[in-house]
XYZ file of C-alpha atoms in Angstrom:
548
model
C -17.840 -40.823 -5.238
C -17.781 -44.423 -4.168
C -14.435 -45.879 -2.943
C -13.823 -49.630 -3.562
C -12.171 -51.758 -0.875
C -9.558 -54.209 -2.284
C -11.271 -57.158 -0.526
C -14.672 -56.654 -2.023
C -14.316 -59.000 -4.934
C -17.229 -60.764 -6.206
C -17.572 -64.092 -8.120
C -19.117 -64.026 -11.484
C -22.820 -64.940 -11.263
C -23.949 -68.017 -13.009
C -25.579 -68.066 -16.394
C -27.155 -70.624 -18.802
C -24.082 -72.914 -18.738
C -20.632 -73.046 -17.325
C -19.238 -70.642 -19.818
C -21.854 -68.030 -19.402
C -22.461 -65.358 -16.882
C -25.120 -62.574 -16.394
C -24.021 -59.135 -15.436
C -26.708 -56.343 -15.422
C -29.118 -58.560 -17.217
C -26.664 -59.122 -20.009
C -25.061 -62.533 -20.885
C -21.310 -62.555 -21.229
C -18.955 -65.231 -22.223
C -17.281 -66.231 -19.008
C -14.358 -68.012 -20.632
C -13.387 -64.880 -22.481
C -13.510 -62.827 -19.326
C -11.369 -65.311 -17.456
C -8.970 -65.356 -20.314
C -8.440 -61.766 -20.233
C -7.989 -61.753 -16.428
C -11.224 -59.531 -15.675
C -12.341 -59.263 -12.018
C -15.873 -58.233 -10.814
C -16.041 -55.701 -7.842
C -18.891 -54.919 -5.552
C -19.159 -51.338 -6.681
C -20.258 -52.638 -10.185
C -17.038 -52.372 -12.037
C -15.094 -54.907 -14.031
C -11.435 -54.599 -14.295
C -8.367 -56.474 -15.294
C -5.730 -53.982 -14.037
C -5.489 -52.213 -17.450
C -9.053 -51.588 -18.327
C -12.030 -50.706 -15.993
C -15.614 -50.499 -17.220
C -18.970 -50.095 -15.525
C -21.383 -53.065 -15.315
C -24.496 -51.627 -13.776
C -27.480 -50.174 -15.690
C -27.630 -48.108 -17.763
C -23.932 -48.357 -18.423
C -23.781 -52.197 -18.953
C -21.861 -53.345 -22.006
C -23.921 -54.919 -24.826
C -21.421 -57.699 -25.935
C -17.754 -58.800 -25.296
C -15.819 -60.189 -28.235
C -13.447 -63.179 -28.195
C -10.449 -60.782 -28.376
C -11.628 -58.941 -25.102
C -13.132 -56.022 -26.755
C -16.382 -54.684 -25.213
C -19.165 -53.214 -27.271
C -21.081 -50.050 -26.011
C -18.838 -49.701 -23.028
C -18.563 -46.874 -20.396
C -15.242 -46.631 -18.684
C -14.821 -46.119 -14.897
C -13.187 -42.718 -15.430
C -16.244 -41.098 -16.825
C -18.404 -38.266 -15.393
C -21.372 -40.373 -14.587
C -22.277 -38.878 -11.210
C -24.219 -35.594 -10.465
C -22.422 -32.354 -9.431
C -21.571 -32.522 -5.744
C -21.106 -29.970 -3.111
C -17.431 -29.573 -4.041
C -18.474 -28.835 -7.713
C -21.288 -26.397 -6.737
C -19.059 -24.305 -4.570
C -16.384 -24.304 -7.176
C -18.740 -22.763 -9.777
C -19.608 -19.934 -7.351
C -15.853 -19.263 -6.648
C -15.040 -19.480 -10.332
C -17.691 -16.729 -11.077
C -16.148 -14.461 -8.453
C -12.577 -15.011 -9.971
C -14.032 -14.290 -13.434
C -15.550 -10.937 -12.192
C -12.269 -10.207 -10.562
C -10.307 -10.755 -13.960
C -12.558 -8.085 -15.675
C -12.024 -5.584 -12.878
C -8.270 -6.319 -13.021
C -8.084 -5.474 -16.673
C -9.968 -2.236 -16.000
C -7.319 -1.341 -13.245
C -4.483 -2.360 -15.636
C -5.785 0.139 -18.262
C -5.946 2.800 -15.565
C -2.766 2.556 -13.887
C -0.734 1.247 -16.908
C -1.473 4.226 -18.997
C 1.393 6.784 -19.479
C 0.795 10.510 -19.035
C 4.540 11.478 -18.646
C 7.610 10.545 -20.705
C 9.264 7.232 -19.685
C 12.004 7.621 -17.261
C 15.116 5.407 -17.226
C 14.816 4.574 -13.453
C 11.078 3.881 -13.591
C 9.807 1.717 -16.459
C 6.115 1.325 -17.170
C 6.094 -2.321 -16.744
C 6.906 -1.960 -13.189
C 3.594 -0.673 -12.222
C 1.857 -3.214 -14.470
C 3.415 -6.476 -13.123
C 1.009 -6.652 -10.206
C -1.920 -6.575 -12.522
C -0.270 -9.179 -14.898
C 0.209 -11.616 -12.080
C -3.322 -10.975 -10.886
C -4.633 -11.962 -14.286
C -2.478 -15.089 -14.158
C -3.925 -15.896 -10.720
C -7.533 -15.475 -11.961
C -6.903 -17.642 -15.006
C -5.305 -20.599 -13.058
C -8.020 -20.278 -10.260
C -10.801 -20.488 -12.884
C -9.230 -23.593 -14.405
C -8.634 -25.278 -11.052
C -12.166 -24.712 -9.918
C -13.839 -25.764 -13.158
C -11.811 -28.970 -13.231
C -12.735 -29.666 -9.633
C -16.340 -30.149 -10.720
C -15.383 -33.376 -12.409
C -13.710 -34.651 -9.203
C -17.102 -35.381 -7.860
C -18.692 -36.469 -11.158
C -16.087 -39.059 -12.189
C -17.054 -42.609 -10.970
C -13.429 -43.260 -10.007
C -10.767 -40.466 -9.558
C -8.367 -39.797 -12.506
C -7.347 -36.733 -14.403
C -9.602 -34.024 -12.805
C -8.045 -34.330 -9.351
C -4.509 -33.927 -10.867
C -5.627 -30.857 -12.949
C -7.375 -29.074 -10.064
C -4.343 -29.733 -7.856
C -1.839 -28.583 -10.478
C -3.429 -25.351 -11.264
C -4.096 -24.745 -7.422
C -0.419 -24.838 -6.864
C 0.102 -22.409 -9.792
C -2.472 -20.113 -8.320
C -0.715 -20.129 -4.892
C 2.644 -19.462 -6.771
C 1.172 -16.438 -8.603
C -0.737 -14.788 -5.691
C 2.589 -14.547 -3.798
C 4.116 -12.708 -6.781
C 0.979 -10.339 -6.646
C 1.584 -9.385 -3.132
C 5.412 -9.047 -3.698
C 4.872 -6.873 -6.795
C 2.375 -4.650 -5.001
C 4.870 -4.073 -2.134
C 7.951 -3.593 -4.409
C 6.263 -1.145 -6.699
C 4.862 0.887 -3.686
C 8.489 1.325 -2.677
C 9.446 2.254 -6.235
C 6.534 4.962 -6.225
C 7.781 6.300 -2.859
C 11.357 6.707 -4.524
C 9.943 8.428 -7.430
C 8.075 10.913 -5.359
C 11.082 11.316 -3.184
C 13.489 12.237 -5.981
C 11.060 14.125 -8.165
C 11.770 17.526 -6.452
C 15.566 16.854 -6.455
C 16.778 14.014 -8.689
C 20.173 14.093 -6.933
C 18.900 13.613 -3.324
C 19.682 9.968 -3.478
C 22.761 8.105 -4.707
C 22.714 5.401 -7.296
C 25.512 3.419 -5.921
C 24.735 3.211 -2.085
C 23.589 0.393 -0.082
C 19.937 1.259 -0.469
C 20.151 1.006 -4.311
C 21.939 -2.321 -4.109
C 19.416 -3.829 -1.758
C 16.608 -2.744 -4.059
C 18.538 -4.308 -6.986
C 19.180 -7.653 -5.551
C 15.928 -8.115 -3.460
C 13.726 -9.007 -6.406
C 16.222 -11.467 -7.621
C 16.383 -13.300 -4.252
C 12.565 -13.371 -4.190
C 12.060 -14.762 -7.597
C 14.731 -17.116 -6.879
C 12.853 -18.705 -3.933
C 9.521 -18.413 -5.855
C 10.970 -20.477 -8.807
C 12.296 -23.023 -6.371
C 8.866 -23.536 -5.005
C 7.795 -23.937 -8.630
C 10.399 -26.594 -9.352
C 9.752 -28.419 -6.224
C 5.952 -28.908 -7.051
C 5.353 -28.837 -10.826
C 7.938 -31.040 -12.535
C 7.106 -34.413 -10.860
C 4.970 -37.604 -11.438
C 1.406 -36.801 -10.518
C 0.145 -40.269 -11.119
C 0.193 -41.121 -7.402
C -2.530 -38.270 -6.797
C -4.926 -40.323 -8.862
C -4.710 -43.506 -6.939
C -7.577 -42.889 -4.528
C -9.955 -45.497 -5.668
C -10.322 -47.395 -2.381
C -9.136 -46.496 1.212
C -6.164 -48.717 1.327
C -4.846 -47.226 -1.878
C -5.189 -43.750 -0.451
C -3.068 -44.727 2.489
C -0.461 -46.608 0.416
C -0.065 -44.324 -2.626
C -1.970 -40.903 -2.544
C -1.059 -39.704 0.975
C 2.723 -40.414 0.717
C 2.858 -38.783 -2.727
C 1.070 -35.575 -1.409
C 3.228 -35.356 1.701
C 6.607 -36.205 0.431
C 9.748 -33.987 1.045
C 9.347 -31.892 -2.114
C 6.045 -30.610 -1.064
C 7.321 -29.816 2.411
C 10.328 -27.913 0.950
C 8.129 -25.983 -1.363
C 6.111 -24.724 1.512
C 9.252 -23.556 3.196
C 10.294 -21.648 -0.074
C 6.916 -19.835 -0.123
C 7.362 -18.773 3.542
C 10.834 -17.249 2.610
C 9.093 -15.318 -0.110
C 6.547 -13.888 2.370
C 9.555 -12.867 4.598
C 11.353 -11.049 1.808
C 8.156 -9.217 0.965
C 7.826 -8.031 4.492
C 11.545 -7.011 4.508
C 10.974 -4.994 1.347
C 8.136 -3.093 2.917
C 10.302 -2.314 5.950
C 13.207 -1.194 3.704
C 10.970 1.266 1.739
C 9.509 2.709 5.066
C 12.891 3.095 6.352
C 14.428 5.096 3.448
C 11.429 7.042 2.054
C 9.365 7.843 5.259
C 10.265 9.987 8.274
C 12.708 8.245 10.580
C 12.149 7.335 14.207
C 14.601 6.967 17.021
C 14.593 3.947 19.319
C 13.417 0.483 18.889
C 9.847 1.194 20.102
C 9.387 4.320 18.010
C 10.699 2.417 15.015
C 8.238 -0.336 15.385
C 5.360 2.344 15.897
C 6.566 4.145 12.861
C 6.606 0.859 10.812
C 2.882 0.360 11.706
C 2.118 3.962 11.231
C 3.528 4.424 7.773
C 2.394 1.003 6.444
C -0.482 1.511 4.004
C -3.831 0.108 4.797
C -3.783 -2.111 1.756
C -0.632 -3.976 2.942
C -2.002 -4.235 6.410
C -4.743 -6.332 4.683
C -2.498 -8.022 2.111
C 0.292 -9.319 4.283
C -1.787 -11.304 6.709
C -3.860 -12.724 3.949
C -0.595 -13.740 2.150
C 0.762 -15.312 5.272
C -2.158 -17.845 5.264
C -0.901 -19.205 1.777
C 2.457 -20.674 2.888
C 0.854 -21.663 6.270
C -1.918 -23.766 4.537
C 0.464 -25.087 2.043
C 2.697 -26.365 4.943
C -0.457 -27.811 6.637
C -1.487 -29.913 3.684
C 2.100 -30.985 3.037
C 2.003 -32.578 6.585
C -1.475 -33.625 6.995
C -3.209 -35.049 3.727
C -6.635 -35.067 5.251
C -6.969 -31.303 4.869
C -5.581 -31.132 1.520
C -7.401 -30.130 -1.812
C -5.520 -33.024 -3.369
C -7.708 -35.510 -1.440
C -11.011 -36.747 -3.073
C -13.618 -36.145 -0.658
C -11.680 -34.154 1.698
C -13.300 -31.529 4.054
C -14.736 -28.653 1.984
C -14.565 -26.086 4.742
C -10.759 -26.342 5.056
C -10.222 -26.720 1.317
C -12.153 -23.518 0.364
C -11.224 -21.479 3.451
C -7.623 -22.079 3.288
C -6.972 -22.777 -0.359
C -9.230 -20.254 -2.396
C -10.654 -17.625 0.036
C -7.356 -15.796 0.854
C -6.466 -15.542 -2.811
C -9.878 -14.191 -3.726
C -9.644 -11.602 -0.889
C -6.150 -10.463 -2.000
C -7.488 -9.867 -5.532
C -10.430 -7.859 -4.452
C -8.264 -5.847 -1.961
C -6.045 -5.007 -4.909
C -9.133 -4.072 -7.051
C -10.664 -1.948 -4.427
C -7.475 0.135 -3.774
C -6.834 0.251 -7.391
C -10.069 2.014 -8.103
C -9.478 4.560 -5.282
C -5.777 5.256 -6.072
C -5.065 7.644 -8.913
C -2.785 7.097 -11.838
C 0.767 7.736 -10.710
C 1.734 9.987 -13.691
C -1.399 12.223 -12.984
C -0.589 12.212 -9.117
C 2.953 13.286 -10.009
C 1.639 16.051 -12.173
C -0.611 17.438 -9.481
C 2.420 17.309 -6.942
C 4.457 19.347 -9.399
C 1.674 21.944 -9.746
C 1.322 22.246 -5.930
C 5.251 22.682 -5.659
C 5.134 25.364 -8.306
C 2.295 27.252 -6.731
C 4.245 27.175 -3.485
C 7.284 28.460 -5.093
C 5.332 31.232 -6.767
C 3.728 32.242 -3.474
C 7.170 32.362 -1.775
C 8.576 34.625 -4.509
C 5.442 36.795 -4.810
C 4.576 35.836 -8.342
C 0.829 36.104 -9.263
C -0.335 34.522 -12.343
C -3.219 35.851 -14.281
C -6.364 33.661 -14.448
C -7.074 31.652 -17.435
C -9.807 33.906 -18.611
C -7.523 36.997 -18.750
C -6.263 36.173 -22.157
C -9.615 35.699 -23.669
C -10.975 38.941 -22.250
C -8.072 40.948 -23.733
C -8.049 39.074 -26.980
C -4.763 37.305 -26.548
C -5.966 33.888 -27.139
C -5.324 31.980 -30.431
C -8.353 30.617 -32.173
C -7.568 27.110 -33.594
C -9.941 27.759 -36.493
C -8.305 31.103 -37.401
C -6.874 31.226 -40.796
C -3.533 32.794 -42.029
C -5.430 35.809 -43.428
C -7.122 36.459 -40.030
C -3.806 36.201 -38.259
C -2.188 38.707 -40.545
C -5.194 40.949 -40.161
C -4.846 40.711 -36.286
C -1.088 41.488 -36.594
C -1.858 44.745 -38.570
C -4.542 45.726 -36.052
C -1.791 45.422 -33.314
C 0.501 47.506 -35.338
C -2.117 50.180 -35.715
C -2.946 50.075 -32.088
C -6.610 48.974 -32.656
C -8.592 45.904 -31.800
C -11.699 44.295 -33.016
C -14.859 45.747 -31.625
C -16.749 42.434 -31.817
C -15.765 38.753 -32.059
C -17.557 38.291 -35.242
C -16.477 41.573 -36.965
C -15.052 41.445 -40.419
C -11.973 43.514 -41.247
C -12.120 44.458 -44.942
C -8.707 45.002 -46.475
C -8.969 46.705 -49.766
C -6.291 48.152 -52.099
C -5.956 51.983 -52.274
C -7.428 53.795 -55.176
C -5.425 53.177 -58.246
C -3.285 50.631 -56.796
C -2.811 47.497 -59.150
C -3.934 44.133 -57.901
C -1.174 41.818 -56.446
C -0.805 38.058 -56.462
C -0.437 38.078 -52.727
C -3.353 36.267 -50.805
C -3.983 39.285 -48.623
C -4.594 42.696 -50.341
C -1.951 45.190 -49.141
C -3.188 47.622 -46.522
C -2.778 51.382 -47.319
C -0.123 52.863 -45.105
C -0.951 56.079 -43.177
C -0.212 59.452 -45.019
C 3.401 60.662 -44.764
C 4.106 62.827 -41.721
C 6.478 65.683 -41.377
C 10.240 64.967 -41.674
C 11.834 63.463 -38.626
C 13.036 66.329 -36.407
C 12.998 64.913 -32.804
C 13.479 61.960 -30.572
C 9.742 61.758 -29.576
C 8.372 58.273 -28.877
C 5.338 58.945 -31.059
C 7.569 59.562 -34.040
C 9.572 56.376 -33.435
C 6.331 54.410 -33.181
C 5.013 55.769 -36.478
C 8.349 54.991 -38.287
C 8.308 51.428 -36.832
C 4.690 51.065 -38.040
C 5.509 52.344 -41.580
C 8.425 49.930 -41.819
C 6.478 47.022 -40.731
C 3.782 47.813 -43.177
C 6.236 48.222 -46.082
C 7.800 44.794 -45.146
C 4.417 42.912 -44.786
C 2.461 44.640 -47.667
C 5.019 45.608 -50.386
C 2.517 45.171 -53.268
C 1.895 48.801 -54.061
C 4.793 50.176 -56.095
C 3.624 53.894 -55.966
C 3.571 53.854 -52.268
C 7.008 52.041 -52.051
C 8.455 54.590 -54.414
C 7.041 57.511 -52.371
C 8.312 56.094 -49.146
C 11.770 55.578 -50.748
C 11.835 59.140 -52.019
C 10.863 60.437 -48.610
C 13.517 58.339 -46.964
C 16.163 59.704 -49.351
C 15.160 63.292 -48.628
C 15.521 62.782 -44.952
C 18.971 61.303 -45.505
C 20.148 64.159 -47.633
C 19.420 66.661 -44.895
C 22.713 65.640 -43.357
C 24.637 66.421 -46.441
C 25.518 64.948 -49.839
C 25.973 61.171 -50.082
C 29.540 59.880 -50.349
C 30.647 58.745 -53.676
C 30.082 55.122 -54.575
C 32.763 52.522 -54.379
C 32.821 52.045 -58.343
C 33.389 55.777 -58.975
C 36.079 56.026 -56.498
C 37.968 53.144 -57.848
C 37.734 54.473 -61.550
C 38.960 57.949 -60.430
C 41.936 56.477 -58.742
C 42.936 54.387 -61.695
C 42.523 57.293 -64.241
C 44.454 60.007 -62.147
C 48.371 60.046 -61.686
C 49.809 58.863 -58.486
C 50.564 62.392 -57.230
C 47.086 63.378 -57.734
C 45.884 60.222 -56.114
C 47.940 61.038 -52.950
C 46.785 64.645 -53.042
C 43.087 63.695 -53.415
C 43.408 61.327 -50.449
C 45.058 63.957 -48.338
C 42.322 66.472 -49.437
C 39.668 63.956 -48.598
C 41.154 63.322 -45.210
C 41.394 67.066 -44.372
C 37.876 67.631 -45.545
C 36.381 64.719 -43.511
C 38.158 66.111 -40.386
C 36.959 69.693 -40.961
C 33.430 68.661 -41.759
C 30.984 68.715 -38.836
C 30.106 65.306 -37.621
C 26.947 63.620 -38.733
C 24.017 63.871 -36.156
C 22.370 60.486 -35.562
C 18.770 61.207 -34.574
C 17.550 57.604 -34.249
C 18.597 53.942 -34.475
C 16.489 53.922 -37.706
C 18.921 56.394 -39.351
C 21.912 54.014 -38.870
């Protein structure tokens, strides 16, 4: 992009007369141009301080009206130049950030899915924040890179350099939040694994819990201070890079003022808080070491490989932001600045941080699934210590103890009857035909009543076989009570067995009627006789719990 020097002002070329001038082989009214205070510059632009237009072919205006309006005009802030090196590299970086966005959404679905009930201390959004911030970083990076294409294409710098700088600062702001959320959530995940075997091993009101509560608040306080130091400001001074002296007088002081320097300091404090959070998690959830040297070695030993890569890359971000806040020549806010420093310090660390997150996101399992696996391992260890050996999963299928999801209620009742009879199906596809006994009337029940076994001899002993037979008969009578003849026969046989112990006692109604009809003396005498007869009568022999 050409830069115009303030001293390169040209005189209007002569035309057909004193009020005519020829610019780009087109005749213009010189009086009108001078009336509206237009000035011709050596780079082919015509400007009056408010409007700027191109005068060289093929962008030469066709006509100027007496009121100062140009016909078929092309303004100086138009993308007339071809895509430069900065724009070409920006397209390549934008493609990489777009691919990263797709992979981040895949990881968000993998790690954000719940496989366990939500716990009060560990909310699902805690594990998703790092992927939400990563999506923010990809979006702002793509906007910044695509708008930087027009930085080279505009004839004079204007809105594109402001947009690319604005979204670049938002990208830097978001990538620090990505690293912070990754470290913070790792500490939360370590705490969750630590208390899962014993929820009461850690207190909720100790110093550790208070630090973990206030640390995110402090981090986001400094992060928002970085945001307010940069974003809400007048960005017009960044556009004033149209000639070298203007860069020195306007653009450089604006890009290196006290607010940008303070913002870089705030970002450095955010990085230090992130490192402290990592140290705090290792101290409380990893094995402790004695001595300063052993603690330092333990800090390096228990730091995950992911954070060994993320923290140095994240340290480059506040360092580069501080560099450009003091030296404008290396800043991405400068039009025509050195591309090596711009892309190496401004975009490459952010891109590497995202891809490190994506790589470890694919390798690390979902936390709920990992917690389930740890619980199974602990349960197996406890069973091994107690000597409990569980049967394999095929045991129930071999012994016919599994439940078929396609089994109907009729099949389940038939299986229950077979279990009562002590028999099993000979083949998986065998049919059990349940038909009513001969002469039995049809019932309205879905399953036809099964014929009970023939009545056996009266109960005379306490043998286990007889007890099982009686239990089977009672169960069959409860389940299949559709045959009245069989029910009557069973009731009669039961009454005969009860009569073996003696005549039944009089009913309550007969006793009350006799007492009302007899005199008082007879009532007392009858009660006394009944008492003496009850004491002289031999006690009833209870043979089984079924006789009670």
